[in-house]
Structures are given as C-alpha cells and as structure tokens.
Amino acid sequence: MSQATIRAAFETRLKTWADAQVPPIPVAFENVAFTPPSGPYLRVFILPATTTSETMDTLHRGYKGVVQVTIVVDLNAGSQKAQQIAQALDSLFPMPGFDYSGLRINMTSPMSLRNAQSEGDRYAYPVSGNYRVDIV
C-alpha cells in the first residue's frame, strides 16, 4: 500500500465518472501530456502529507492528504456548470469515504468549492477535500 494506490483510487473513480457524463468531461492528470479542449475539463491533483505511524511497533501507517479537482470552464460562461460539477464531486468522494480494491479511503472533510480564478480565456474552480487511509 502506498500513496500510488491512493492516487489510483481517486483518479480511477474520477475518470470513470467523467467518461460517463454526456458529453464526457476530459481529465488532465499530473505530469501527463494533455491538450486542453474547448469546453469544460478537469485537472486532478493528489497532495499527500507526511506518512505517519501511530504505534510503537511501527506497523501502522497513516496516509493523509488532499485531493483537488480543478474545474476549468470557458471565461464568461457563468458558474452554473462548475457548481453542478462541484456538487457531483462531493457525491463522488463522499464522507465518510469509499472503497477501492479492498482499501478504505476515508474522507475527513467534504469536497468544497474554493475561490475561482481567471486563467487567460478560461476560469478555474478548485474543489478539494481531505483524505486519510490507515493501514495496520
């Protein structure tokens, strides 16, 4: 078990959901070539914190971090589409969590829409939530 497994849990779940939308929503993954399309797309970031061990025998591993999905829409298109996607992301990564390949991903905070910012001809809405995975 590692941060790579946690990343796969979030990225797989997000990609499956995005591909099922009509029309599908493209997803940009960290350090993977991506050409931004016209229309909305998502950028996903997994921001791990320091791994901890809360037992004297060091068998416990506590993996914590933040999952951030940035919703990118056309400039001057309004916020309705981004807000709909943000709401869907909160359902996709629910509290208290979800399972992936026998691993429990605990969401310790709900997915929350942050302040949007202009990016040239686009507008970006970050949505993030905290996660924790404990392995004993």
mmCIF file of N, CA and C in Angstrom:
data_model
loop_
_atom_site.group_PDB
_atom_site.id
_atom_site.type_symbol
_atom_site.label_atom_id
_atom_site.label_comp_id
_atom_site.label_asym_id
_atom_site.label_seq_id
_atom_site.Cartn_x
_atom_site.Cartn_y
_atom_site.Cartn_z
ATOM 1 N N MET A 1 0.849 -1.166 0.000
ATOM 2 C CA MET A 1 0.000 0.000 0.000
ATOM 3 C C MET A 1 0.893 1.227 0.000
ATOM 4 N N SER A 2 0.529 2.200 -0.788
ATOM 5 C CA SER A 2 1.328 3.415 -0.873
ATOM 6 C C SER A 2 0.465 4.566 -1.360
ATOM 7 N N GLN A 3 1.076 5.722 -1.435
ATOM 8 C CA GLN A 3 0.366 6.879 -1.985
ATOM 9 C C GLN A 3 -0.035 6.609 -3.432
ATOM 10 N N ALA A 4 0.714 5.756 -4.143
ATOM 11 C CA ALA A 4 0.356 5.427 -5.524
ATOM 12 C C ALA A 4 -0.999 4.728 -5.592
ATOM 13 N N THR A 5 -1.281 3.867 -4.619
ATOM 14 C CA THR A 5 -2.580 3.187 -4.581
ATOM 15 C C THR A 5 -3.699 4.184 -4.287
ATOM 16 N N ILE A 6 -3.433 5.113 -3.384
ATOM 17 C CA ILE A 6 -4.428 6.144 -3.063
ATOM 18 C C ILE A 6 -4.687 7.012 -4.291
ATOM 19 N N ARG A 7 -3.621 7.388 -4.984
ATOM 20 C CA ARG A 7 -3.776 8.181 -6.216
ATOM 21 C C ARG A 7 -4.640 7.426 -7.222
ATOM 22 N N ALA A 8 -4.365 6.141 -7.400
ATOM 23 C CA ALA A 8 -5.143 5.333 -8.341
ATOM 24 C C ALA A 8 -6.616 5.294 -7.939
ATOM 25 N N ALA A 9 -6.891 5.235 -6.650
ATOM 26 C CA ALA A 9 -8.282 5.205 -6.181
ATOM 27 C C ALA A 9 -9.028 6.464 -6.605
ATOM 28 N N PHE A 10 -8.431 7.609 -6.370
ATOM 29 C CA PHE A 10 -9.089 8.870 -6.737
ATOM 30 C C PHE A 10 -9.156 9.053 -8.250
ATOM 31 N N GLU A 11 -8.045 8.822 -8.928
ATOM 32 C CA GLU A 11 -8.008 9.061 -10.373
ATOM 33 C C GLU A 11 -8.923 8.106 -11.140
ATOM 34 N N THR A 12 -8.951 6.834 -10.741
ATOM 35 C CA THR A 12 -9.812 5.860 -11.411
ATOM 36 C C THR A 12 -11.274 6.211 -11.225
ATOM 37 N N ARG A 13 -11.631 6.548 -9.996
ATOM 38 C CA ARG A 13 -13.028 6.900 -9.700
ATOM 39 C C ARG A 13 -13.447 8.156 -10.475
ATOM 40 N N LEU A 14 -12.580 9.163 -10.508
ATOM 41 C CA LEU A 14 -12.887 10.402 -11.225
ATOM 42 C C LEU A 14 -13.002 10.160 -12.724
ATOM 43 N N LYS A 15 -12.063 9.418 -13.292
ATOM 44 C CA LYS A 15 -12.066 9.166 -14.742
ATOM 45 C C LYS A 15 -13.309 8.378 -15.156
ATOM 46 N N THR A 16 -13.681 7.381 -14.375
ATOM 47 C CA THR A 16 -14.885 6.594 -14.677
ATOM 48 C C THR A 16 -16.114 7.485 -14.688
ATOM 49 N N TRP A 17 -16.216 8.357 -13.687
ATOM 50 C CA TRP A 17 -17.361 9.284 -13.614
ATOM 51 C C TRP A 17 -17.341 10.252 -14.798
ATOM 52 N N ALA A 18 -16.184 10.869 -15.068
ATOM 53 C CA ALA A 18 -16.078 11.873 -16.135
ATOM 54 C C ALA A 18 -16.404 11.272 -17.500
ATOM 55 N N ASP A 19 -15.965 10.038 -17.749
ATOM 56 C CA ASP A 19 -16.240 9.370 -19.024
ATOM 57 C C ASP A 19 -17.720 9.050 -19.191
ATOM 58 N N ALA A 20 -18.452 8.905 -18.089
ATOM 59 C CA ALA A 20 -19.874 8.560 -18.146
ATOM 60 C C ALA A 20 -20.781 9.778 -18.356
ATOM 61 N N GLN A 21 -20.208 10.979 -18.292
ATOM 62 C CA GLN A 21 -21.013 12.185 -18.479
ATOM 63 C C GLN A 21 -21.344 12.366 -19.958
ATOM 64 N N VAL A 22 -22.429 13.097 -20.217
ATOM 65 C CA VAL A 22 -22.841 13.373 -21.597
ATOM 66 C C VAL A 22 -22.819 14.884 -21.800
ATOM 67 N N PRO A 23 -21.870 15.373 -22.608
ATOM 68 C CA PRO A 23 -20.734 14.654 -23.204
ATOM 69 C C PRO A 23 -19.680 14.356 -22.137
ATOM 70 N N PRO A 24 -18.767 13.421 -22.426
ATOM 71 C CA PRO A 24 -17.704 13.109 -21.457
ATOM 72 C C PRO A 24 -16.880 14.354 -21.132
ATOM 73 N N ILE A 25 -16.388 14.415 -19.909
ATOM 74 C CA ILE A 25 -15.558 15.544 -19.477
ATOM 75 C C ILE A 25 -14.103 15.081 -19.460
ATOM 76 N N PRO A 26 -13.235 15.678 -20.273
ATOM 77 C CA PRO A 26 -11.818 15.288 -20.273
ATOM 78 C C PRO A 26 -11.162 15.564 -18.919
ATOM 79 N N VAL A 27 -10.183 14.736 -18.561
ATOM 80 C CA VAL A 27 -9.472 14.880 -17.294
ATOM 81 C C VAL A 27 -7.975 14.967 -17.561
ATOM 82 N N ALA A 28 -7.350 15.997 -16.998
ATOM 83 C CA ALA A 28 -5.895 16.155 -17.070
ATOM 84 C C ALA A 28 -5.295 15.606 -15.782
ATOM 85 N N PHE A 29 -4.350 14.664 -15.928
ATOM 86 C CA PHE A 29 -3.679 14.073 -14.778
ATOM 87 C C PHE A 29 -2.304 14.688 -14.611
ATOM 88 N N GLU A 30 -1.782 14.652 -13.388
ATOM 89 C CA GLU A 30 -0.476 15.237 -13.099
ATOM 90 C C GLU A 30 0.619 14.637 -13.978
ATOM 91 N N ASN A 31 1.421 15.507 -14.562
ATOM 92 C CA ASN A 31 2.607 15.131 -15.333
ATOM 93 C C ASN A 31 2.299 14.181 -16.495
ATOM 94 N N VAL A 32 1.122 14.340 -17.085
ATOM 95 C CA VAL A 32 0.718 13.563 -18.259
ATOM 96 C C VAL A 32 0.355 14.566 -19.353
ATOM 97 N N ALA A 33 0.873 14.373 -20.544
ATOM 98 C CA ALA A 33 0.584 15.285 -21.648
ATOM 99 C C ALA A 33 -0.922 15.434 -21.832
ATOM 100 N N PHE A 34 -1.367 16.672 -22.027
ATOM 101 C CA PHE A 34 -2.798 16.953 -22.151
ATOM 102 C C PHE A 34 -2.967 18.239 -22.942
ATOM 103 N N THR A 35 -3.818 18.204 -23.944
ATOM 104 C CA THR A 35 -4.160 19.402 -24.701
ATOM 105 C C THR A 35 -5.550 19.836 -24.261
ATOM 106 N N PRO A 36 -5.640 21.010 -23.636
ATOM 107 C CA PRO A 36 -6.948 21.462 -23.166
ATOM 108 C C PRO A 36 -7.947 21.575 -24.315
ATOM 109 N N PRO A 37 -9.116 20.965 -24.157
ATOM 110 C CA PRO A 37 -10.134 21.036 -25.198
ATOM 111 C C PRO A 37 -10.930 22.328 -25.084
ATOM 112 N N SER A 38 -11.759 22.604 -26.069
ATOM 113 C CA SER A 38 -12.720 23.687 -25.885
ATOM 114 C C SER A 38 -13.805 23.114 -24.979
ATOM 115 N N GLY A 39 -14.376 23.943 -24.146
ATOM 116 C CA GLY A 39 -15.376 23.460 -23.197
ATOM 117 C C GLY A 39 -14.736 23.029 -21.893
ATOM 118 N N PRO A 40 -15.562 22.555 -20.973
ATOM 119 C CA PRO A 40 -15.055 22.218 -19.637
ATOM 120 C C PRO A 40 -14.140 20.994 -19.627
ATOM 121 N N TYR A 41 -13.218 21.010 -18.680
ATOM 122 C CA TYR A 41 -12.380 19.848 -18.403
ATOM 123 C C TYR A 41 -11.956 19.905 -16.943
ATOM 124 N N LEU A 42 -11.360 18.830 -16.459
ATOM 125 C CA LEU A 42 -10.945 18.727 -15.059
ATOM 126 C C LEU A 42 -9.444 18.514 -14.980
ATOM 127 N N ARG A 43 -8.842 19.060 -13.926
ATOM 128 C CA ARG A 43 -7.432 18.777 -13.605
ATOM 129 C C ARG A 43 -7.419 18.185 -12.200
ATOM 130 N N VAL A 44 -6.792 17.034 -12.035
ATOM 131 C CA VAL A 44 -6.790 16.373 -10.730
ATOM 132 C C VAL A 44 -5.374 16.385 -10.132
ATOM 133 N N PHE A 45 -5.331 16.679 -8.829
ATOM 134 C CA PHE A 45 -4.077 16.705 -8.078
ATOM 135 C C PHE A 45 -4.279 15.942 -6.777
ATOM 136 N N ILE A 46 -3.342 15.076 -6.449
ATOM 137 C CA ILE A 46 -3.330 14.399 -5.158
ATOM 138 C C ILE A 46 -2.148 15.000 -4.399
ATOM 139 N N LEU A 47 -2.428 15.611 -3.262
ATOM 140 C CA LEU A 47 -1.403 16.319 -2.496
ATOM 141 C C LEU A 47 -1.177 15.601 -1.170
ATOM 142 N N PRO A 48 -0.266 14.618 -1.153
ATOM 143 C CA PRO A 48 -0.054 13.841 0.062
ATOM 144 C C PRO A 48 0.664 14.637 1.148
ATOM 145 N N ALA A 49 0.327 14.316 2.401
ATOM 146 C CA ALA A 49 1.031 14.861 3.555
ATOM 147 C C ALA A 49 2.043 13.807 4.018
ATOM 148 N N THR A 50 2.762 14.112 5.070
ATOM 149 C CA THR A 50 3.739 13.171 5.610
ATOM 150 C C THR A 50 3.041 11.915 6.117
ATOM 151 N N THR A 51 3.570 10.749 5.755
ATOM 152 C CA THR A 51 3.049 9.483 6.255
ATOM 153 C C THR A 51 3.445 9.353 7.721
ATOM 154 N N THR A 52 2.501 8.914 8.550
ATOM 155 C CA THR A 52 2.763 8.782 9.981
ATOM 156 C C THR A 52 2.658 7.333 10.420
ATOM 157 N N SER A 53 3.147 7.063 11.626
ATOM 158 C CA SER A 53 2.965 5.767 12.272
ATOM 159 C C SER A 53 2.587 6.051 13.714
ATOM 160 N N GLU A 54 1.436 5.543 14.139
ATOM 161 C CA GLU A 54 0.930 5.868 15.466
ATOM 162 C C GLU A 54 1.028 4.695 16.438
ATOM 163 N N THR A 55 1.905 3.735 16.153
ATOM 164 C CA THR A 55 2.113 2.614 17.067
ATOM 165 C C THR A 55 3.602 2.451 17.337
ATOM 166 N N MET A 56 3.917 1.918 18.503
ATOM 167 C CA MET A 56 5.324 1.730 18.881
ATOM 168 C C MET A 56 6.018 0.689 18.006
ATOM 169 N N ASP A 57 5.250 -0.308 17.512
ATOM 170 C CA ASP A 57 5.862 -1.347 16.686
ATOM 171 C C ASP A 57 6.006 -0.920 15.226
ATOM 172 N N THR A 58 5.596 0.276 14.899
ATOM 173 C CA THR A 58 5.672 0.892 13.568
ATOM 174 C C THR A 58 4.924 0.129 12.482
ATOM 175 N N LEU A 59 3.987 -0.736 12.874
ATOM 176 C CA LEU A 59 3.211 -1.467 11.874
ATOM 177 C C LEU A 59 2.104 -0.606 11.262
ATOM 178 N N HIS A 60 1.675 0.408 11.985
ATOM 179 C CA HIS A 60 0.632 1.309 11.484
ATOM 180 C C HIS A 60 1.231 2.308 10.504
ATOM 181 N N ARG A 61 0.489 2.585 9.452
ATOM 182 C CA ARG A 61 0.836 3.660 8.514
ATOM 183 C C ARG A 61 -0.409 4.525 8.338
ATOM 184 N N GLY A 62 -0.242 5.813 8.528
ATOM 185 C CA GLY A 62 -1.335 6.756 8.330
ATOM 186 C C GLY A 62 -1.019 7.632 7.134
ATOM 187 N N TYR A 63 -1.801 7.487 6.096
ATOM 188 C CA TYR A 63 -1.628 8.278 4.876
ATOM 189 C C TYR A 63 -2.695 9.361 4.862
ATOM 190 N N LYS A 64 -2.266 10.615 4.779
ATOM 191 C CA LYS A 64 -3.196 11.742 4.762
ATOM 192 C C LYS A 64 -2.845 12.641 3.586
ATOM 193 N N GLY A 65 -3.811 13.457 3.213
ATOM 194 C CA GLY A 65 -3.541 14.416 2.157
ATOM 195 C C GLY A 65 -4.798 15.103 1.691
ATOM 196 N N VAL A 66 -4.672 15.746 0.554
ATOM 197 C CA VAL A 66 -5.764 16.499 -0.055
ATOM 198 C C VAL A 66 -5.931 16.031 -1.496
ATOM 199 N N VAL A 67 -7.181 15.819 -1.896
ATOM 200 C CA VAL A 67 -7.479 15.592 -3.300
ATOM 201 C C VAL A 67 -8.075 16.894 -3.820
ATOM 202 N N GLN A 68 -7.534 17.384 -4.919
ATOM 203 C CA GLN A 68 -8.063 18.610 -5.517
ATOM 204 C C GLN A 68 -8.403 18.351 -6.973
ATOM 205 N N VAL A 69 -9.607 18.720 -7.344
ATOM 206 C CA VAL A 69 -10.043 18.644 -8.730
ATOM 207 C C VAL A 69 -10.384 20.072 -9.147
ATOM 208 N N THR A 70 -9.663 20.578 -10.127
ATOM 209 C CA THR A 70 -9.934 21.920 -10.624
ATOM 210 C C THR A 70 -10.841 21.807 -11.837
ATOM 211 N N ILE A 71 -11.968 22.497 -11.758
ATOM 212 C CA ILE A 71 -12.948 22.513 -12.849
ATOM 213 C C ILE A 71 -12.622 23.723 -13.714
ATOM 214 N N VAL A 72 -12.327 23.488 -14.977
ATOM 215 C CA VAL A 72 -11.948 24.577 -15.879
ATOM 216 C C VAL A 72 -13.062 24.757 -16.914
ATOM 217 N N VAL A 73 -13.582 25.971 -16.989
ATOM 218 C CA VAL A 73 -14.660 26.291 -17.928
ATOM 219 C C VAL A 73 -14.262 27.521 -18.739
ATOM 220 N N ASP A 74 -15.020 27.779 -19.793
ATOM 221 C CA ASP A 74 -14.759 28.959 -20.614
ATOM 222 C C ASP A 74 -15.009 30.231 -19.810
ATOM 223 N N LEU A 75 -14.210 31.251 -20.065
ATOM 224 C CA LEU A 75 -14.374 32.548 -19.429
ATOM 225 C C LEU A 75 -15.719 33.145 -19.837
ATOM 226 N N ASN A 76 -16.383 33.784 -18.924
ATOM 227 C CA ASN A 76 -17.677 34.455 -19.134
ATOM 228 C C ASN A 76 -18.826 33.474 -19.384
ATOM 229 N N ALA A 77 -18.659 32.209 -18.989
ATOM 230 C CA ALA A 77 -19.717 31.209 -19.174
ATOM 231 C C ALA A 77 -20.589 31.081 -17.924
ATOM 232 N N GLY A 78 -20.288 31.853 -16.885
ATOM 233 C CA GLY A 78 -21.034 31.744 -15.641
ATOM 234 C C GLY A 78 -20.521 30.601 -14.790
ATOM 235 N N SER A 79 -21.083 30.473 -13.599
ATOM 236 C CA SER A 79 -20.591 29.481 -12.648
ATOM 237 C C SER A 79 -21.484 28.250 -12.529
ATOM 238 N N GLN A 80 -22.619 28.220 -13.210
ATOM 239 C CA GLN A 80 -23.581 27.134 -13.030
ATOM 240 C C GLN A 80 -22.989 25.764 -13.332
ATOM 241 N N LYS A 81 -22.295 25.594 -14.452
ATOM 242 C CA LYS A 81 -21.718 24.307 -14.829
ATOM 243 C C LYS A 81 -20.695 23.856 -13.789
ATOM 244 N N ALA A 82 -19.826 24.772 -13.364
ATOM 245 C CA ALA A 82 -18.811 24.431 -12.367
ATOM 246 C C ALA A 82 -19.460 24.040 -11.041
ATOM 247 N N GLN A 83 -20.509 24.730 -10.649
ATOM 248 C CA GLN A 83 -21.184 24.391 -9.400
ATOM 249 C C GLN A 83 -21.862 23.025 -9.481
ATOM 250 N N GLN A 84 -22.407 22.689 -10.640
ATOM 251 C CA GLN A 84 -23.006 21.361 -10.819
ATOM 252 C C GLN A 84 -21.942 20.268 -10.709
ATOM 253 N N ILE A 85 -20.797 20.492 -11.332
ATOM 254 C CA ILE A 85 -19.711 19.511 -11.268
ATOM 255 C C ILE A 85 -19.192 19.406 -9.831
ATOM 256 N N ALA A 86 -19.043 20.531 -9.144
ATOM 257 C CA ALA A 86 -18.576 20.518 -7.753
ATOM 258 C C ALA A 86 -19.508 19.703 -6.870
ATOM 259 N N GLN A 87 -20.791 19.851 -7.071
ATOM 260 C CA GLN A 87 -21.763 19.078 -6.301
ATOM 261 C C GLN A 87 -21.626 17.579 -6.606
ATOM 262 N N ALA A 88 -21.412 17.255 -7.870
ATOM 263 C CA ALA A 88 -21.219 15.847 -8.257
ATOM 264 C C ALA A 88 -19.946 15.278 -7.636
ATOM 265 N N LEU A 89 -18.884 16.081 -7.548
ATOM 266 C CA LEU A 89 -17.637 15.626 -6.946
ATOM 267 C C LEU A 89 -17.821 15.327 -5.459
ATOM 268 N N ASP A 90 -18.662 16.105 -4.788
ATOM 269 C CA ASP A 90 -18.932 15.849 -3.376
ATOM 270 C C ASP A 90 -19.630 14.501 -3.209
ATOM 271 N N SER A 91 -20.473 14.143 -4.159
ATOM 272 C CA SER A 91 -21.130 12.826 -4.126
ATOM 273 C C SER A 91 -20.169 11.714 -4.543
ATOM 274 N N LEU A 92 -19.259 12.017 -5.452
ATOM 275 C CA LEU A 92 -18.310 11.028 -5.948
ATOM 276 C C LEU A 92 -17.300 10.628 -4.871
ATOM 277 N N PHE A 93 -16.892 11.595 -4.054
ATOM 278 C CA PHE A 93 -15.939 11.354 -2.963
ATOM 279 C C PHE A 93 -16.641 11.685 -1.640
ATOM 280 N N PRO A 94 -17.589 10.832 -1.228
ATOM 281 C CA PRO A 94 -18.449 11.152 -0.088
ATOM 282 C C PRO A 94 -17.762 10.961 1.270
ATOM 283 N N MET A 95 -18.276 11.653 2.249
ATOM 284 C CA MET A 95 -17.917 11.350 3.630
ATOM 285 C C MET A 95 -18.871 10.252 4.078
ATOM 286 N N PRO A 96 -18.489 9.242 4.809
ATOM 287 C CA PRO A 96 -17.168 9.137 5.414
ATOM 288 C C PRO A 96 -16.099 8.568 4.489
ATOM 289 N N GLY A 97 -16.447 8.051 3.313
ATOM 290 C CA GLY A 97 -15.407 7.566 2.421
ATOM 291 C C GLY A 97 -15.928 6.560 1.417
ATOM 292 N N PHE A 98 -14.981 5.880 0.756
ATOM 293 C CA PHE A 98 -15.326 4.894 -0.267
ATOM 294 C C PHE A 98 -14.252 3.817 -0.292
ATOM 295 N N ASP A 99 -14.562 2.694 -0.930
ATOM 296 C CA ASP A 99 -13.634 1.562 -1.012
ATOM 297 C C ASP A 99 -13.031 1.461 -2.407
ATOM 298 N N TYR A 100 -11.778 1.017 -2.451
ATOM 299 C CA TYR A 100 -11.077 0.794 -3.707
ATOM 300 C C TYR A 100 -10.171 -0.412 -3.530
ATOM 301 N N SER A 101 -10.426 -1.463 -4.244
ATOM 302 C CA SER A 101 -9.598 -2.685 -4.198
ATOM 303 C C SER A 101 -9.319 -3.135 -2.766
ATOM 304 N N GLY A 102 -10.354 -3.153 -1.933
ATOM 305 C CA GLY A 102 -10.213 -3.608 -0.557
ATOM 306 C C GLY A 102 -9.634 -2.580 0.394
ATOM 307 N N LEU A 103 -9.373 -1.381 -0.086
ATOM 308 C CA LEU A 103 -8.804 -0.309 0.729
ATOM 309 C C LEU A 103 -9.894 0.711 1.038
ATOM 310 N N ARG A 104 -9.966 1.168 2.280
ATOM 311 C CA ARG A 104 -10.950 2.184 2.662
ATOM 312 C C ARG A 104 -10.289 3.557 2.594
ATOM 313 N N ILE A 105 -10.814 4.423 1.735
ATOM 314 C CA ILE A 105 -10.354 5.806 1.638
ATOM 315 C C ILE A 105 -11.332 6.633 2.465
ATOM 316 N N ASN A 106 -10.878 7.169 3.579
ATOM 317 C CA ASN A 106 -11.735 7.975 4.449
ATOM 318 C C ASN A 106 -11.634 9.443 4.054
ATOM 319 N N MET A 107 -12.752 10.057 3.765
ATOM 320 C CA MET A 107 -12.793 11.496 3.504
ATOM 321 C C MET A 107 -13.017 12.183 4.844
ATOM 322 N N THR A 108 -12.061 13.003 5.271
ATOM 323 C CA THR A 108 -12.165 13.660 6.567
ATOM 324 C C THR A 108 -12.743 15.060 6.470
ATOM 325 N N SER A 109 -12.979 15.505 5.254
ATOM 326 C CA SER A 109 -13.722 16.749 5.033
ATOM 327 C C SER A 109 -14.438 16.617 3.692
ATOM 328 N N PRO A 110 -15.579 17.283 3.564
ATOM 329 C CA PRO A 110 -16.301 17.192 2.291
ATOM 330 C C PRO A 110 -15.562 17.940 1.186
ATOM 331 N N MET A 111 -15.842 17.542 -0.043
ATOM 332 C CA MET A 111 -15.296 18.264 -1.185
ATOM 333 C C MET A 111 -15.909 19.670 -1.179
ATOM 334 N N SER A 112 -15.057 20.676 -1.195
ATOM 335 C CA SER A 112 -15.512 22.058 -1.052
ATOM 336 C C SER A 112 -15.003 22.924 -2.190
ATOM 337 N N LEU A 113 -15.892 23.721 -2.731
ATOM 338 C CA LEU A 113 -15.559 24.652 -3.806
ATOM 339 C C LEU A 113 -14.765 25.817 -3.222
ATOM 340 N N ARG A 114 -13.649 26.147 -3.836
ATOM 341 C CA ARG A 114 -12.779 27.245 -3.387
ATOM 342 C C ARG A 114 -12.956 28.447 -4.314
ATOM 343 N N ASN A 115 -12.187 29.500 -4.043
ATOM 344 C CA ASN A 115 -12.268 30.702 -4.859
ATOM 345 C C ASN A 115 -11.790 30.432 -6.274
ATOM 346 N N ALA A 116 -12.578 30.865 -7.242
ATOM 347 C CA ALA A 116 -12.235 30.691 -8.653
ATOM 348 C C ALA A 116 -11.237 31.758 -9.079
ATOM 349 N N GLN A 117 -10.542 31.453 -10.174
ATOM 350 C CA GLN A 117 -9.590 32.426 -10.698
ATOM 351 C C GLN A 117 -9.544 32.363 -12.221
ATOM 352 N N SER A 118 -9.261 33.488 -12.816
ATOM 353 C CA SER A 118 -9.154 33.581 -14.262
ATOM 354 C C SER A 118 -7.815 32.996 -14.720
ATOM 355 N N GLU A 119 -7.869 32.252 -15.837
ATOM 356 C CA GLU A 119 -6.654 31.693 -16.454
ATOM 357 C C GLU A 119 -6.701 31.988 -17.942
ATOM 358 N N GLY A 120 -6.427 33.217 -18.317
ATOM 359 C CA GLY A 120 -6.491 33.607 -19.723
ATOM 360 C C GLY A 120 -7.920 33.581 -20.217
ATOM 361 N N ASP A 121 -8.212 32.686 -21.166
ATOM 362 C CA ASP A 121 -9.568 32.602 -21.720
ATOM 363 C C ASP A 121 -10.419 31.566 -20.978
ATOM 364 N N ARG A 122 -9.959 31.120 -19.817
ATOM 365 C CA ARG A 122 -10.669 30.118 -19.014
ATOM 366 C C ARG A 122 -10.865 30.636 -17.594
ATOM 367 N N TYR A 123 -11.730 29.940 -16.868
ATOM 368 C CA TYR A 123 -11.981 30.239 -15.464
ATOM 369 C C TYR A 123 -11.865 28.920 -14.709
ATOM 370 N N ALA A 124 -11.092 28.901 -13.627
ATOM 371 C CA ALA A 124 -10.803 27.666 -12.905
ATOM 372 C C ALA A 124 -11.404 27.695 -11.498
ATOM 373 N N TYR A 125 -12.128 26.627 -11.176
ATOM 374 C CA TYR A 125 -12.776 26.472 -9.876
ATOM 375 C C TYR A 125 -12.145 25.278 -9.149
ATOM 376 N N PRO A 126 -11.291 25.501 -8.154
ATOM 377 C CA PRO A 126 -10.728 24.380 -7.400
ATOM 378 C C PRO A 126 -11.765 23.810 -6.415
ATOM 379 N N VAL A 127 -11.814 22.490 -6.348
ATOM 380 C CA VAL A 127 -12.674 21.783 -5.404
ATOM 381 C C VAL A 127 -11.768 20.790 -4.687
ATOM 382 N N SER A 128 -11.748 20.822 -3.355
ATOM 383 C CA SER A 128 -10.837 19.923 -2.648
ATOM 384 C C SER A 128 -11.441 19.367 -1.373
ATOM 385 N N GLY A 129 -10.877 18.239 -0.941
ATOM 386 C CA GLY A 129 -11.270 17.596 0.302
ATOM 387 C C GLY A 129 -10.086 16.838 0.874
ATOM 388 N N ASN A 130 -10.108 16.609 2.172
ATOM 389 C CA ASN A 130 -9.034 15.887 2.854
ATOM 390 C C ASN A 130 -9.353 14.401 2.920
ATOM 391 N N TYR A 131 -8.289 13.589 2.848
ATOM 392 C CA TYR A 131 -8.466 12.141 2.965
ATOM 393 C C TYR A 131 -7.498 11.581 4.009
ATOM 394 N N ARG A 132 -7.826 10.376 4.455
ATOM 395 C CA ARG A 132 -6.961 9.637 5.382
ATOM 396 C C ARG A 132 -7.164 8.147 5.119
ATOM 397 N N VAL A 133 -6.051 7.404 5.102
ATOM 398 C CA VAL A 133 -6.078 5.949 4.965
ATOM 399 C C VAL A 133 -5.178 5.391 6.059
ATOM 400 N N ASP A 134 -5.699 4.458 6.844
ATOM 401 C CA ASP A 134 -4.921 3.830 7.904
ATOM 402 C C ASP A 134 -4.702 2.362 7.576
ATOM 403 N N ILE A 135 -3.453 1.936 7.638
ATOM 404 C CA ILE A 135 -3.085 0.547 7.400
ATOM 405 C C ILE A 135 -2.414 0.018 8.669
ATOM 406 N N VAL A 136 -2.895 -1.093 9.167
ATOM 407 C CA VAL A 136 -2.303 -1.685 10.372
ATOM 408 C C VAL A 136 -1.859 -3.091 10.042
#
